[in-house]
Amino acid sequence: MSRRVLLLPGDGIGPDIVAEARKLLTALADDHGLDLSLDEGLMGGAAVDATGVPLPDETLAQARASDGVLMGAVGGPAWDGLERAQRPETGLLNIRRELGLFGNLRPAMLYPQLAEASALRPDVVAGLDLMIVRELTGGLYFGEPRGVETLPDGRQRGWNTMAYDSAEIERIGRLAFEASQRRNGQLCSVDKANVLEVSALWREVMNGLATEYSDVTLSHMYVDNAAMQLVRAPRQFDVMVTTNLFGDILSDCAAMLTGSIGMLPSAALDESGRGLYEPVHGSAPDIAGQDKANPLATMLSVAMMLRYSLDAGELADRVEAAVGSVLASGQRTADIHTEDTRLVGTAAMGDAVVAALGAT
Ligand code: NAD
């Protein structure tokens, strides 16, 4: 069955890295049996410039008609001064909400060849392989009421609302328990149940779910301790599940354990497994258009899309193996380059992964 994939290059290095993902998908279609149709759309600052809004209706319609959407990155200084509705980040929040992408899978894996790139000692991080499951469409980032008001005495007051209902918690909980079943059966739920009522409900619902997943061991951790444990002994974790806000922060922390933000893919899934895939890094305006960006996070996002939305797990394994073999051959973009390795640009790195596909 032919699968439809939408590419949204976005801003900054987005077009540089999505070009490499296109190369990879085209090679998989031409030489490795993937039945695919590729489309491209506008998103973020590029969409603001062309249409006045960061998520045009046409892009949303294209995304709804696709099995998987691959995004580069959005945002940059050119659009920082715009009002909130026009900001590129608003387009990203809106596409997640409109597509019902409630579950964010963020793996943090340290390739053995890059153990020296981590800011932590290799003996602490070597072999790291964890997955953070972050709730993506609720919690503090979407809760109402929200706003800024001027008080009678002239002071300003800003507020947001952190709210989850039990159905929202159950939905993300099930995704996390199922992810744990496919991995090592260890799930750590992260909350702040000692202080927040919403977290106490979160914990209660997770405990209820645990009775249905007897092959998964559920533990709980407060978010402040989880942040500490992630840098103290990160290999204790297999799958972590948490709210939108806590997951945003913890997944960036986990990303840095791996040494380079340029290596990490992510997936945002709806209830039927359709998804938006993107590298976890931003649009890196400082290196945009200079053939310097690391395309591997984006190419590994393609692997996640193959596995979770395109029913092509075997090809996903091959892409991941190809990335491993390119790293083993010593080729590195600037962000992961060391003295004893060979510096290559974005396009050469993409070519090397495509070439390695044939050999895996
Ligand atoms: P960033 O991730 O874009 O960059 C941080 C640092 O990492 C920079 O030095 C950059 O050069 C480097 N870097 C990032 N990706 C890289 C890659 N693939 N290869 C090599 N080096 C890489 O974060 P930032 O500077 O805080 O944000 C820049 C813009 O990106 C802002 O407008 C921000 O709003 C936006 N942003 C977008 C997303 C998204 O699209 N999902 C996420 C985060 C930030």
mmCIF file of C-alpha atoms and ligand atoms in Angstrom:
data_model
loop_
_atom_site.group_PDB
_atom_site.id
_atom_site.type_symbol
_atom_site.label_atom_id
_atom_site.label_comp_id
_atom_site.label_asym_id
_atom_site.label_seq_id
_atom_site.Cartn_x
_atom_site.Cartn_y
_atom_site.Cartn_z
ATOM 1 C CA MET A 1 0.000 0.000 0.000
ATOM 2 C CA SER A 2 1.389 3.389 -0.960
ATOM 3 C CA ARG A 3 2.167 5.648 1.999
ATOM 4 C CA ARG A 4 1.945 9.421 1.909
ATOM 5 C CA VAL A 5 4.662 11.436 3.601
ATOM 6 C CA LEU A 6 4.602 15.215 3.964
ATOM 7 C CA LEU A 7 7.891 17.101 4.337
ATOM 8 C CA LEU A 8 7.822 20.446 6.174
ATOM 9 C CA PRO A 9 11.352 21.904 5.957
ATOM 10 C CA GLY A 10 10.539 25.062 7.975
ATOM 11 C CA ASP A 11 13.272 27.555 8.852
ATOM 12 C CA GLY A 12 16.988 27.917 9.515
ATOM 13 C CA ILE A 13 18.731 24.577 9.001
ATOM 14 C CA GLY A 14 15.312 22.947 8.411
ATOM 15 C CA PRO A 15 15.675 22.959 4.598
ATOM 16 C CA ASP A 16 19.304 21.680 4.869
ATOM 17 C CA ILE A 17 18.427 18.648 6.979
ATOM 18 C CA VAL A 18 15.084 17.826 5.361
ATOM 19 C CA ALA A 19 16.898 17.680 2.000
ATOM 20 C CA GLU A 20 18.902 14.763 3.436
ATOM 21 C CA ALA A 21 15.731 13.093 4.726
ATOM 22 C CA ARG A 22 14.241 13.422 1.248
ATOM 23 C CA LYS A 23 17.359 11.785 -0.196
ATOM 24 C CA LEU A 24 16.958 8.919 2.268
ATOM 25 C CA LEU A 25 13.234 8.420 1.622
ATOM 26 C CA THR A 26 13.796 8.577 -2.135
ATOM 27 C CA ALA A 27 16.536 5.930 -1.877
ATOM 28 C CA LEU A 28 14.272 3.719 0.245
ATOM 29 C CA ALA A 29 11.533 4.053 -2.381
ATOM 30 C CA ASP A 30 13.820 3.575 -5.408
ATOM 31 C CA ASP A 31 16.068 0.790 -4.145
ATOM 32 C CA HIS A 32 14.564 -0.780 -1.006
ATOM 33 C CA GLY A 33 10.913 -1.441 -1.823
ATOM 34 C CA LEU A 34 9.205 1.379 0.126
ATOM 35 C CA ASP A 35 5.962 2.326 -1.656
ATOM 36 C CA LEU A 36 5.837 6.062 -1.059
ATOM 37 C CA SER A 37 4.494 9.372 -2.313
ATOM 38 C CA LEU A 38 6.267 12.516 -1.104
ATOM 39 C CA ASP A 39 4.710 15.946 -0.739
ATOM 40 C CA GLU A 40 6.122 19.219 0.639
ATOM 41 C CA GLY A 41 4.446 22.057 2.542
ATOM 42 C CA LEU A 42 4.977 25.403 4.279
ATOM 43 C CA MET A 43 5.395 25.717 8.023
ATOM 44 C CA GLY A 44 6.811 28.171 10.550
ATOM 45 C CA GLY A 45 8.508 31.412 9.588
ATOM 46 C CA ALA A 46 8.658 30.339 5.932
ATOM 47 C CA ALA A 47 4.866 30.036 6.005
ATOM 48 C CA VAL A 48 4.500 33.414 7.751
ATOM 49 C CA ASP A 49 6.534 35.049 4.989
ATOM 50 C CA ALA A 50 4.527 33.363 2.224
ATOM 51 C CA THR A 51 1.011 33.427 3.679
ATOM 52 C CA GLY A 52 0.977 35.539 6.866
ATOM 53 C CA VAL A 53 0.368 32.580 9.216
ATOM 54 C CA PRO A 54 2.728 29.908 10.630
ATOM 55 C CA LEU A 55 0.382 26.985 9.894
ATOM 56 C CA PRO A 56 -1.610 27.611 6.685
ATOM 57 C CA ASP A 57 -4.877 25.682 6.219
ATOM 58 C CA GLU A 58 -3.377 24.038 3.154
ATOM 59 C CA THR A 59 -0.500 22.609 5.207
ATOM 60 C CA LEU A 60 -2.923 21.281 7.777
ATOM 61 C CA ALA A 61 -5.000 19.633 5.020
ATOM 62 C CA GLN A 62 -1.831 18.092 3.531
ATOM 63 C CA ALA A 63 -0.853 16.797 6.993
ATOM 64 C CA ARG A 64 -4.286 15.283 7.604
ATOM 65 C CA ALA A 65 -4.017 13.418 4.290
ATOM 66 C CA SER A 66 -0.588 11.973 5.176
ATOM 67 C CA ASP A 67 0.475 8.858 7.058
ATOM 68 C CA GLY A 68 3.528 10.625 8.410
ATOM 69 C CA VAL A 69 4.799 14.206 8.536
ATOM 70 C CA LEU A 70 8.493 14.997 8.755
ATOM 71 C CA MET A 71 9.386 18.468 10.004
ATOM 72 C CA GLY A 72 12.786 20.158 10.025
ATOM 73 C CA ALA A 73 12.598 23.007 12.545
ATOM 74 C CA VAL A 74 10.835 26.331 12.867
ATOM 75 C CA GLY A 75 11.667 29.772 14.205
ATOM 76 C CA GLY A 76 14.469 32.284 14.122
ATOM 77 C CA PRO A 77 15.290 35.906 14.908
ATOM 78 C CA ALA A 78 13.381 37.213 11.877
ATOM 79 C CA TRP A 79 10.075 36.202 13.478
ATOM 80 C CA ASP A 80 10.853 36.709 17.183
ATOM 81 C CA GLY A 81 9.124 40.107 17.305
ATOM 82 C CA LEU A 82 5.781 38.905 15.917
ATOM 83 C CA GLU A 83 2.685 38.656 18.090
ATOM 84 C CA ARG A 84 2.033 35.217 19.583
ATOM 85 C CA ALA A 85 -0.517 34.027 16.977
ATOM 86 C CA GLN A 86 1.990 34.600 14.186
ATOM 87 C CA ARG A 87 5.032 33.120 15.890
ATOM 88 C CA PRO A 88 6.466 29.979 14.240
ATOM 89 C CA GLU A 89 6.237 28.095 17.582
ATOM 90 C CA THR A 90 2.474 28.744 17.606
ATOM 91 C CA GLY A 91 2.246 26.888 14.299
ATOM 92 C CA LEU A 92 3.983 23.931 15.915
ATOM 93 C CA LEU A 93 1.696 23.904 18.963
ATOM 94 C CA ASN A 94 -1.322 24.211 16.651
ATOM 95 C CA ILE A 95 -0.370 21.352 14.327
ATOM 96 C CA ARG A 96 0.150 19.093 17.367
ATOM 97 C CA ARG A 97 -3.261 20.054 18.695
ATOM 98 C CA GLU A 98 -5.103 19.901 15.347
ATOM 99 C CA LEU A 99 -3.717 16.455 14.542
ATOM 100 C CA GLY A 100 -4.379 15.206 18.078
ATOM 101 C CA LEU A 101 -0.689 14.383 18.583
ATOM 102 C CA PHE A 102 -0.879 13.717 22.288
ATOM 103 C CA GLY A 103 2.099 11.396 22.731
ATOM 104 C CA ASN A 104 5.701 12.484 22.295
ATOM 105 C CA LEU A 105 8.335 9.754 22.120
ATOM 106 C CA ARG A 106 11.832 11.074 22.714
ATOM 107 C CA PRO A 107 14.546 8.446 22.742
ATOM 108 C CA ALA A 108 17.943 9.397 24.132
ATOM 109 C CA MET A 109 20.508 6.910 22.970
ATOM 110 C CA LEU A 110 24.260 7.253 23.115
ATOM 111 C CA TYR A 111 25.987 5.638 20.165
ATOM 112 C CA PRO A 112 29.109 3.927 21.536
ATOM 113 C CA GLN A 113 31.215 5.813 18.963
ATOM 114 C CA LEU A 114 30.119 9.121 20.571
ATOM 115 C CA ALA A 115 30.573 8.284 24.260
ATOM 116 C CA GLU A 116 33.342 10.898 24.514
ATOM 117 C CA ALA A 117 30.991 13.629 23.224
ATOM 118 C CA SER A 118 28.853 13.604 26.351
ATOM 119 C CA ALA A 119 29.493 16.177 29.056
ATOM 120 C CA LEU A 120 29.279 13.276 31.534
ATOM 121 C CA ARG A 121 31.994 10.685 32.100
ATOM 122 C CA PRO A 122 31.821 7.791 29.600
ATOM 123 C CA ASP A 123 31.457 5.293 32.474
ATOM 124 C CA VAL A 124 28.245 7.090 33.541
ATOM 125 C CA VAL A 125 26.657 7.324 30.075
ATOM 126 C CA ALA A 126 28.125 4.523 27.936
ATOM 127 C CA GLY A 127 25.283 2.308 26.761
ATOM 128 C CA LEU A 128 22.588 4.849 27.626
ATOM 129 C CA ASP A 129 19.293 3.989 25.903
ATOM 130 C CA LEU A 130 16.178 5.548 27.384
ATOM 131 C CA MET A 131 12.858 6.799 26.080
ATOM 132 C CA ILE A 132 10.917 9.727 27.483
ATOM 133 C CA VAL A 133 7.175 9.631 26.798
ATOM 134 C CA ARG A 134 5.873 13.175 27.158
ATOM 135 C CA GLU A 135 2.229 14.237 27.120
ATOM 136 C CA LEU A 136 1.991 16.842 24.396
ATOM 137 C CA THR A 137 -1.447 18.411 24.062
ATOM 138 C CA GLY A 138 -2.496 19.129 27.636
ATOM 139 C CA GLY A 139 -1.100 20.374 30.897
ATOM 140 C CA LEU A 140 0.377 23.790 31.539
ATOM 141 C CA TYR A 141 1.001 24.696 27.893
ATOM 142 C CA PHE A 142 -2.670 24.463 26.938
ATOM 143 C CA GLY A 143 -4.550 24.835 30.249
ATOM 144 C CA GLU A 144 -7.204 27.540 30.612
ATOM 145 C CA PRO A 145 -7.565 30.068 32.090
ATOM 146 C CA ARG A 146 -4.330 31.785 31.176
ATOM 147 C CA GLY A 147 -3.374 35.380 30.733
ATOM 148 C CA VAL A 148 -1.803 38.569 32.018
ATOM 149 C CA GLU A 149 -3.851 41.199 33.848
ATOM 150 C CA THR A 150 -3.171 44.571 35.376
ATOM 151 C CA LEU A 151 -4.102 44.771 39.025
ATOM 152 C CA PRO A 152 -5.781 47.861 40.562
ATOM 153 C CA ASP A 153 -2.454 48.957 42.070
ATOM 154 C CA GLY A 154 -0.766 48.841 38.646
ATOM 155 C CA ARG A 155 1.187 45.613 39.138
ATOM 156 C CA GLN A 156 0.851 43.041 36.389
ATOM 157 C CA ARG A 157 -0.022 39.436 37.113
ATOM 158 C CA GLY A 158 0.447 36.475 34.758
ATOM 159 C CA TRP A 159 -0.997 32.999 35.221
ATOM 160 C CA ASN A 160 -1.382 29.603 33.572
ATOM 161 C CA THR A 161 -3.256 26.454 34.506
ATOM 162 C CA MET A 162 -1.865 22.965 34.812
ATOM 163 C CA ALA A 163 -4.816 20.597 34.355
ATOM 164 C CA TYR A 164 -5.258 16.983 33.249
ATOM 165 C CA ASP A 165 -8.380 14.866 33.259
ATOM 166 C CA SER A 166 -8.199 11.146 33.929
ATOM 167 C CA ALA A 167 -8.829 10.229 30.260
ATOM 168 C CA GLU A 168 -5.848 12.318 29.125
ATOM 169 C CA ILE A 169 -3.623 10.680 31.720
ATOM 170 C CA GLU A 170 -4.835 7.212 30.828
ATOM 171 C CA ARG A 171 -4.172 7.782 27.098
ATOM 172 C CA ILE A 172 -0.537 8.816 27.607
ATOM 173 C CA GLY A 173 -0.144 6.141 30.281
ATOM 174 C CA ARG A 174 -1.181 3.396 27.875
ATOM 175 C CA LEU A 175 1.263 4.641 25.240
ATOM 176 C CA ALA A 176 4.049 4.512 27.836
ATOM 177 C CA PHE A 177 3.122 1.082 29.192
ATOM 178 C CA GLU A 178 3.042 -0.256 25.618
ATOM 179 C CA ALA A 179 6.416 1.342 24.865
ATOM 180 C CA SER A 180 7.770 -0.356 28.013
ATOM 181 C CA GLN A 181 6.413 -3.716 26.862
ATOM 182 C CA ARG A 182 8.426 -3.366 23.624
ATOM 183 C CA ARG A 183 11.548 -2.518 25.636
ATOM 184 C CA ASN A 184 12.687 -3.705 29.078
ATOM 185 C CA GLY A 185 9.398 -3.569 30.988
ATOM 186 C CA GLN A 186 10.545 -0.800 33.361
ATOM 187 C CA LEU A 187 8.403 2.353 33.488
ATOM 188 C CA CYS A 188 9.090 5.372 35.696
ATOM 189 C CA SER A 189 6.274 7.917 36.024
ATOM 190 C CA VAL A 190 7.503 11.415 36.882
ATOM 191 C CA ASP A 191 5.290 13.880 38.755
ATOM 192 C CA LYS A 192 5.200 16.361 41.640
ATOM 193 C CA ALA A 193 2.511 14.550 43.625
ATOM 194 C CA ASN A 194 3.808 15.863 46.958
ATOM 195 C CA VAL A 195 2.800 19.408 45.955
ATOM 196 C CA LEU A 196 0.353 19.393 43.028
ATOM 197 C CA GLU A 197 -3.192 17.980 43.050
ATOM 198 C CA VAL A 198 -2.995 17.391 39.306
ATOM 199 C CA SER A 199 0.066 15.206 39.932
ATOM 200 C CA ALA A 200 -1.707 13.213 42.644
ATOM 201 C CA LEU A 201 -4.415 12.356 40.100
ATOM 202 C CA TRP A 202 -1.715 11.516 37.546
ATOM 203 C CA ARG A 203 -0.140 9.054 39.984
ATOM 204 C CA GLU A 204 -3.489 7.485 40.894
ATOM 205 C CA VAL A 205 -4.345 6.852 37.214
ATOM 206 C CA MET A 206 -0.883 5.394 36.493
ATOM 207 C CA ASN A 207 -1.241 3.029 39.457
ATOM 208 C CA GLY A 208 -4.649 1.933 38.145
ATOM 209 C CA LEU A 209 -3.200 1.183 34.700
ATOM 210 C CA ALA A 210 -0.349 -0.824 36.217
ATOM 211 C CA THR A 211 -2.814 -3.540 37.224
ATOM 212 C CA GLU A 212 -3.537 -4.119 33.501
ATOM 213 C CA TYR A 213 0.140 -4.360 32.491
ATOM 214 C CA SER A 214 1.501 -7.033 34.794
ATOM 215 C CA ASP A 215 4.611 -7.454 32.604
ATOM 216 C CA VAL A 216 5.674 -3.846 33.283
ATOM 217 C CA THR A 217 7.168 -2.675 36.583
ATOM 218 C CA LEU A 218 5.910 0.817 37.397
ATOM 219 C CA SER A 219 7.817 3.177 39.677
ATOM 220 C CA HIS A 220 7.246 6.854 40.559
ATOM 221 C CA MET A 221 9.691 9.695 40.964
ATOM 222 C CA TYR A 222 9.304 13.395 41.812
ATOM 223 C CA VAL A 223 10.426 15.605 38.959
ATOM 224 C CA ASP A 224 13.190 17.355 40.910
ATOM 225 C CA ASN A 225 14.714 13.991 41.835
ATOM 226 C CA ALA A 226 14.261 12.762 38.256
ATOM 227 C CA ALA A 227 16.296 15.720 36.966
ATOM 228 C CA MET A 228 19.020 14.871 39.476
ATOM 229 C CA GLN A 229 18.984 11.136 38.725
ATOM 230 C CA LEU A 230 19.171 11.787 34.980
ATOM 231 C CA VAL A 231 22.593 13.345 35.385
ATOM 232 C CA ARG A 232 23.727 11.169 38.316
ATOM 233 C CA ALA A 233 22.886 7.683 37.012
ATOM 234 C CA PRO A 234 20.895 7.891 33.764
ATOM 235 C CA ARG A 235 21.159 4.201 32.890
ATOM 236 C CA GLN A 236 18.731 3.338 35.705
ATOM 237 C CA PHE A 237 15.916 4.488 33.365
ATOM 238 C CA ASP A 238 14.299 2.606 30.502
ATOM 239 C CA VAL A 239 10.992 4.414 29.784
ATOM 240 C CA MET A 240 9.909 7.578 31.624
ATOM 241 C CA VAL A 241 6.399 9.020 31.296
ATOM 242 C CA THR A 242 5.495 12.539 32.313
ATOM 243 C CA THR A 243 3.495 15.703 31.660
ATOM 244 C CA ASN A 244 3.983 18.274 28.936
ATOM 245 C CA LEU A 245 5.992 20.740 31.073
ATOM 246 C CA PHE A 246 8.142 18.232 32.970
ATOM 247 C CA GLY A 247 8.753 16.243 29.777
ATOM 248 C CA ASP A 248 9.862 19.335 27.891
ATOM 249 C CA ILE A 249 12.578 19.998 30.444
ATOM 250 C CA LEU A 250 13.643 16.417 31.211
ATOM 251 C CA SER A 251 13.873 15.421 27.558
ATOM 252 C CA ASP A 252 16.237 18.298 26.800
ATOM 253 C CA CYS A 253 18.318 17.248 29.796
ATOM 254 C CA ALA A 254 18.364 13.646 28.505
ATOM 255 C CA ALA A 255 19.305 14.965 25.067
ATOM 256 C CA MET A 256 22.460 16.541 26.412
ATOM 257 C CA LEU A 257 23.512 13.264 28.055
ATOM 258 C CA THR A 258 24.106 12.009 24.552
ATOM 259 C CA GLY A 259 26.544 14.763 23.701
ATOM 260 C CA SER A 260 24.881 16.235 20.660
ATOM 261 C CA ILE A 261 21.444 17.565 20.113
ATOM 262 C CA GLY A 262 22.082 16.912 16.413
ATOM 263 C CA MET A 263 21.666 13.153 16.945
ATOM 264 C CA LEU A 264 18.218 12.920 18.547
ATOM 265 C CA PRO A 265 14.957 12.126 16.771
ATOM 266 C CA SER A 266 11.419 12.412 18.115
ATOM 267 C CA ALA A 267 7.888 11.330 17.297
ATOM 268 C CA ALA A 268 4.513 12.820 18.156
ATOM 269 C CA LEU A 269 1.713 10.299 17.707
ATOM 270 C CA ASP A 270 -2.058 10.373 17.511
ATOM 271 C CA GLU A 271 -4.336 7.596 18.731
ATOM 272 C CA SER A 272 -4.089 5.668 15.468
ATOM 273 C CA GLY A 273 -0.298 5.802 15.196
ATOM 274 C CA ARG A 274 -0.140 8.591 12.629
ATOM 275 C CA GLY A 275 2.613 10.974 13.522
ATOM 276 C CA LEU A 276 4.721 14.083 13.171
ATOM 277 C CA TYR A 277 8.440 13.364 13.285
ATOM 278 C CA GLU A 278 11.173 15.903 13.908
ATOM 279 C CA PRO A 279 14.668 16.262 15.301
ATOM 280 C CA VAL A 280 14.613 17.596 18.867
ATOM 281 C CA HIS A 281 16.898 20.512 18.048
ATOM 282 C CA GLY A 282 15.785 23.916 16.812
ATOM 283 C CA SER A 283 16.432 25.782 13.592
ATOM 284 C CA ALA A 284 20.054 26.696 14.476
ATOM 285 C CA PRO A 285 20.059 30.010 12.573
ATOM 286 C CA ASP A 286 23.786 30.403 13.350
ATOM 287 C CA ILE A 287 24.693 27.620 10.887
ATOM 288 C CA ALA A 288 21.734 27.684 8.463
ATOM 289 C CA GLY A 289 22.531 27.219 4.781
ATOM 290 C CA GLN A 290 26.239 26.554 5.434
ATOM 291 C CA ASP A 291 26.343 22.767 4.964
ATOM 292 C CA LYS A 292 27.297 22.449 8.641
ATOM 293 C CA ALA A 293 24.162 21.004 10.273
ATOM 294 C CA ASN A 294 24.099 17.425 11.447
ATOM 295 C CA PRO A 295 21.296 15.688 9.479
ATOM 296 C CA LEU A 296 21.376 12.479 11.558
ATOM 297 C CA ALA A 297 18.609 13.444 14.022
ATOM 298 C CA THR A 298 16.340 14.073 11.046
ATOM 299 C CA MET A 299 17.363 10.846 9.315
ATOM 300 C CA LEU A 300 16.762 8.958 12.579
ATOM 301 C CA SER A 301 13.350 10.666 12.732
ATOM 302 C CA VAL A 302 12.681 9.062 9.340
ATOM 303 C CA ALA A 303 13.560 5.721 10.961
ATOM 304 C CA MET A 304 11.002 6.377 13.724
ATOM 305 C CA MET A 305 8.407 7.269 11.092
ATOM 306 C CA LEU A 306 9.109 4.035 9.239
ATOM 307 C CA ARG A 307 8.632 2.086 12.476
ATOM 308 C CA TYR A 308 5.619 3.819 14.030
ATOM 309 C CA SER A 309 3.587 5.176 11.082
ATOM 310 C CA LEU A 310 4.644 3.406 7.875
ATOM 311 C CA ASP A 311 4.657 -0.175 9.110
ATOM 312 C CA ALA A 312 8.232 -0.629 7.885
ATOM 313 C CA GLY A 313 10.157 -1.628 11.004
ATOM 314 C CA GLU A 314 12.709 -3.602 9.045
ATOM 315 C CA LEU A 315 13.664 -0.524 7.005
ATOM 316 C CA ALA A 316 13.837 1.478 10.258
ATOM 317 C CA ASP A 317 16.386 -1.014 11.591
ATOM 318 C CA ARG A 318 18.394 -0.632 8.393
ATOM 319 C CA VAL A 319 18.456 3.171 8.608
ATOM 320 C CA GLU A 320 19.619 3.009 12.234
ATOM 321 C CA ALA A 321 22.276 0.448 11.336
ATOM 322 C CA ALA A 322 23.414 2.663 8.435
ATOM 323 C CA VAL A 323 23.834 5.621 10.827
ATOM 324 C CA GLY A 324 25.840 3.400 13.181
ATOM 325 C CA SER A 325 28.121 2.229 10.401
ATOM 326 C CA VAL A 326 28.740 5.785 9.142
ATOM 327 C CA LEU A 327 29.730 6.820 12.678
ATOM 328 C CA ALA A 328 31.939 3.749 12.946
ATOM 329 C CA SER A 329 33.657 4.793 9.701
ATOM 330 C CA GLY A 330 34.731 7.998 11.479
ATOM 331 C CA GLN A 331 32.679 10.544 9.533
ATOM 332 C CA ARG A 332 31.398 13.418 11.676
ATOM 333 C CA THR A 333 29.664 16.762 11.213
ATOM 334 C CA ALA A 334 31.171 19.696 13.117
ATOM 335 C CA ASP A 335 28.978 19.294 16.220
ATOM 336 C CA ILE A 336 30.345 15.790 16.940
ATOM 337 C CA HIS A 337 33.757 16.113 15.315
ATOM 338 C CA THR A 338 36.878 15.203 17.290
ATOM 339 C CA GLU A 339 40.555 15.234 16.310
ATOM 340 C CA ASP A 340 40.675 11.584 15.308
ATOM 341 C CA THR A 341 37.565 11.700 13.092
ATOM 342 C CA ARG A 342 36.854 13.057 9.603
ATOM 343 C CA LEU A 343 34.871 16.289 9.264
ATOM 344 C CA VAL A 344 32.070 16.174 6.677
ATOM 345 C CA GLY A 345 29.240 18.535 5.749
ATOM 346 C CA THR A 346 25.482 18.022 5.882
ATOM 347 C CA ALA A 347 25.120 16.705 2.328
ATOM 348 C CA ALA A 348 28.126 14.370 2.542
ATOM 349 C CA MET A 349 26.795 12.909 5.792
ATOM 350 C CA GLY A 350 23.405 12.316 4.159
ATOM 351 C CA ASP A 351 25.087 10.675 1.147
ATOM 352 C CA ALA A 352 27.133 8.443 3.447
ATOM 353 C CA VAL A 353 24.009 7.177 5.253
ATOM 354 C CA VAL A 354 22.261 6.471 1.956
ATOM 355 C CA ALA A 355 25.347 4.645 0.662
ATOM 356 C CA ALA A 356 25.575 2.614 3.897
ATOM 357 C CA LEU A 357 21.962 1.463 3.476
ATOM 358 C CA GLY A 358 22.999 -0.791 0.676
ATOM 359 C CA ALA A 359 25.621 -2.415 2.889
ATOM 360 C CA THR A 360 23.393 -3.121 5.908
HETATM 361 P P1 NAD B 1 18.880 25.218 18.512
HETATM 362 O O1 NAD B 1 18.615 23.797 18.817
HETATM 363 O O2 NAD B 1 18.389 25.711 17.199
HETATM 364 O O3 NAD B 1 20.448 25.523 18.585
HETATM 365 C C1 NAD B 1 21.227 25.340 19.777
HETATM 366 C C2 NAD B 1 22.691 25.101 19.387
HETATM 367 O O4 NAD B 1 22.803 23.788 18.835
HETATM 368 C C3 NAD B 1 23.203 26.062 18.305
HETATM 369 O O5 NAD B 1 24.562 26.341 18.552
HETATM 370 C C4 NAD B 1 23.084 25.262 17.022
HETATM 371 O O6 NAD B 1 24.024 25.626 16.023
HETATM 372 C C5 NAD B 1 23.321 23.841 17.515
HETATM 373 N N1 NAD B 1 22.573 22.848 16.707
HETATM 374 C C6 NAD B 1 21.236 22.622 16.728
HETATM 375 N N2 NAD B 1 20.914 21.683 15.842
HETATM 376 C C7 NAD B 1 22.056 21.294 15.248
HETATM 377 C C8 NAD B 1 22.373 20.351 14.233
HETATM 378 N N3 NAD B 1 21.448 19.587 13.630
HETATM 379 N N4 NAD B 1 23.664 20.215 13.845
HETATM 380 C C9 NAD B 1 24.625 20.943 14.436
HETATM 381 N N5 NAD B 1 24.402 21.860 15.390
HETATM 382 C C10 NAD B 1 23.125 22.035 15.800
HETATM 383 O O7 NAD B 1 18.237 26.065 19.717
HETATM 384 P P2 NAD B 1 18.088 27.656 19.897
HETATM 385 O O8 NAD B 1 19.322 28.346 19.409
HETATM 386 O O9 NAD B 1 17.646 27.842 21.276
HETATM 387 O O10 NAD B 1 16.866 28.055 18.960
HETATM 388 C C11 NAD B 1 17.005 28.571 17.624
HETATM 389 C C12 NAD B 1 15.612 28.730 17.023
HETATM 390 O O11 NAD B 1 14.987 27.439 16.933
HETATM 391 C C13 NAD B 1 14.680 29.597 17.883
HETATM 392 O O12 NAD B 1 13.925 30.389 17.017
HETATM 393 C C14 NAD B 1 13.794 28.574 18.586
HETATM 394 O O13 NAD B 1 12.537 29.103 18.891
HETATM 395 C C15 NAD B 1 13.691 27.495 17.530
HETATM 396 N N6 NAD B 1 13.366 26.155 18.056
HETATM 397 C C16 NAD B 1 12.571 25.378 17.274
HETATM 398 C C17 NAD B 1 12.276 24.085 17.674
HETATM 399 C C18 NAD B 1 11.418 23.257 16.770
HETATM 400 O O14 NAD B 1 11.247 23.596 15.618
HETATM 401 N N7 NAD B 1 10.900 22.136 17.224
HETATM 402 C C19 NAD B 1 12.803 23.567 18.861
HETATM 403 C C20 NAD B 1 13.664 24.371 19.625
HETATM 404 C C21 NAD B 1 13.943 25.674 19.214
#
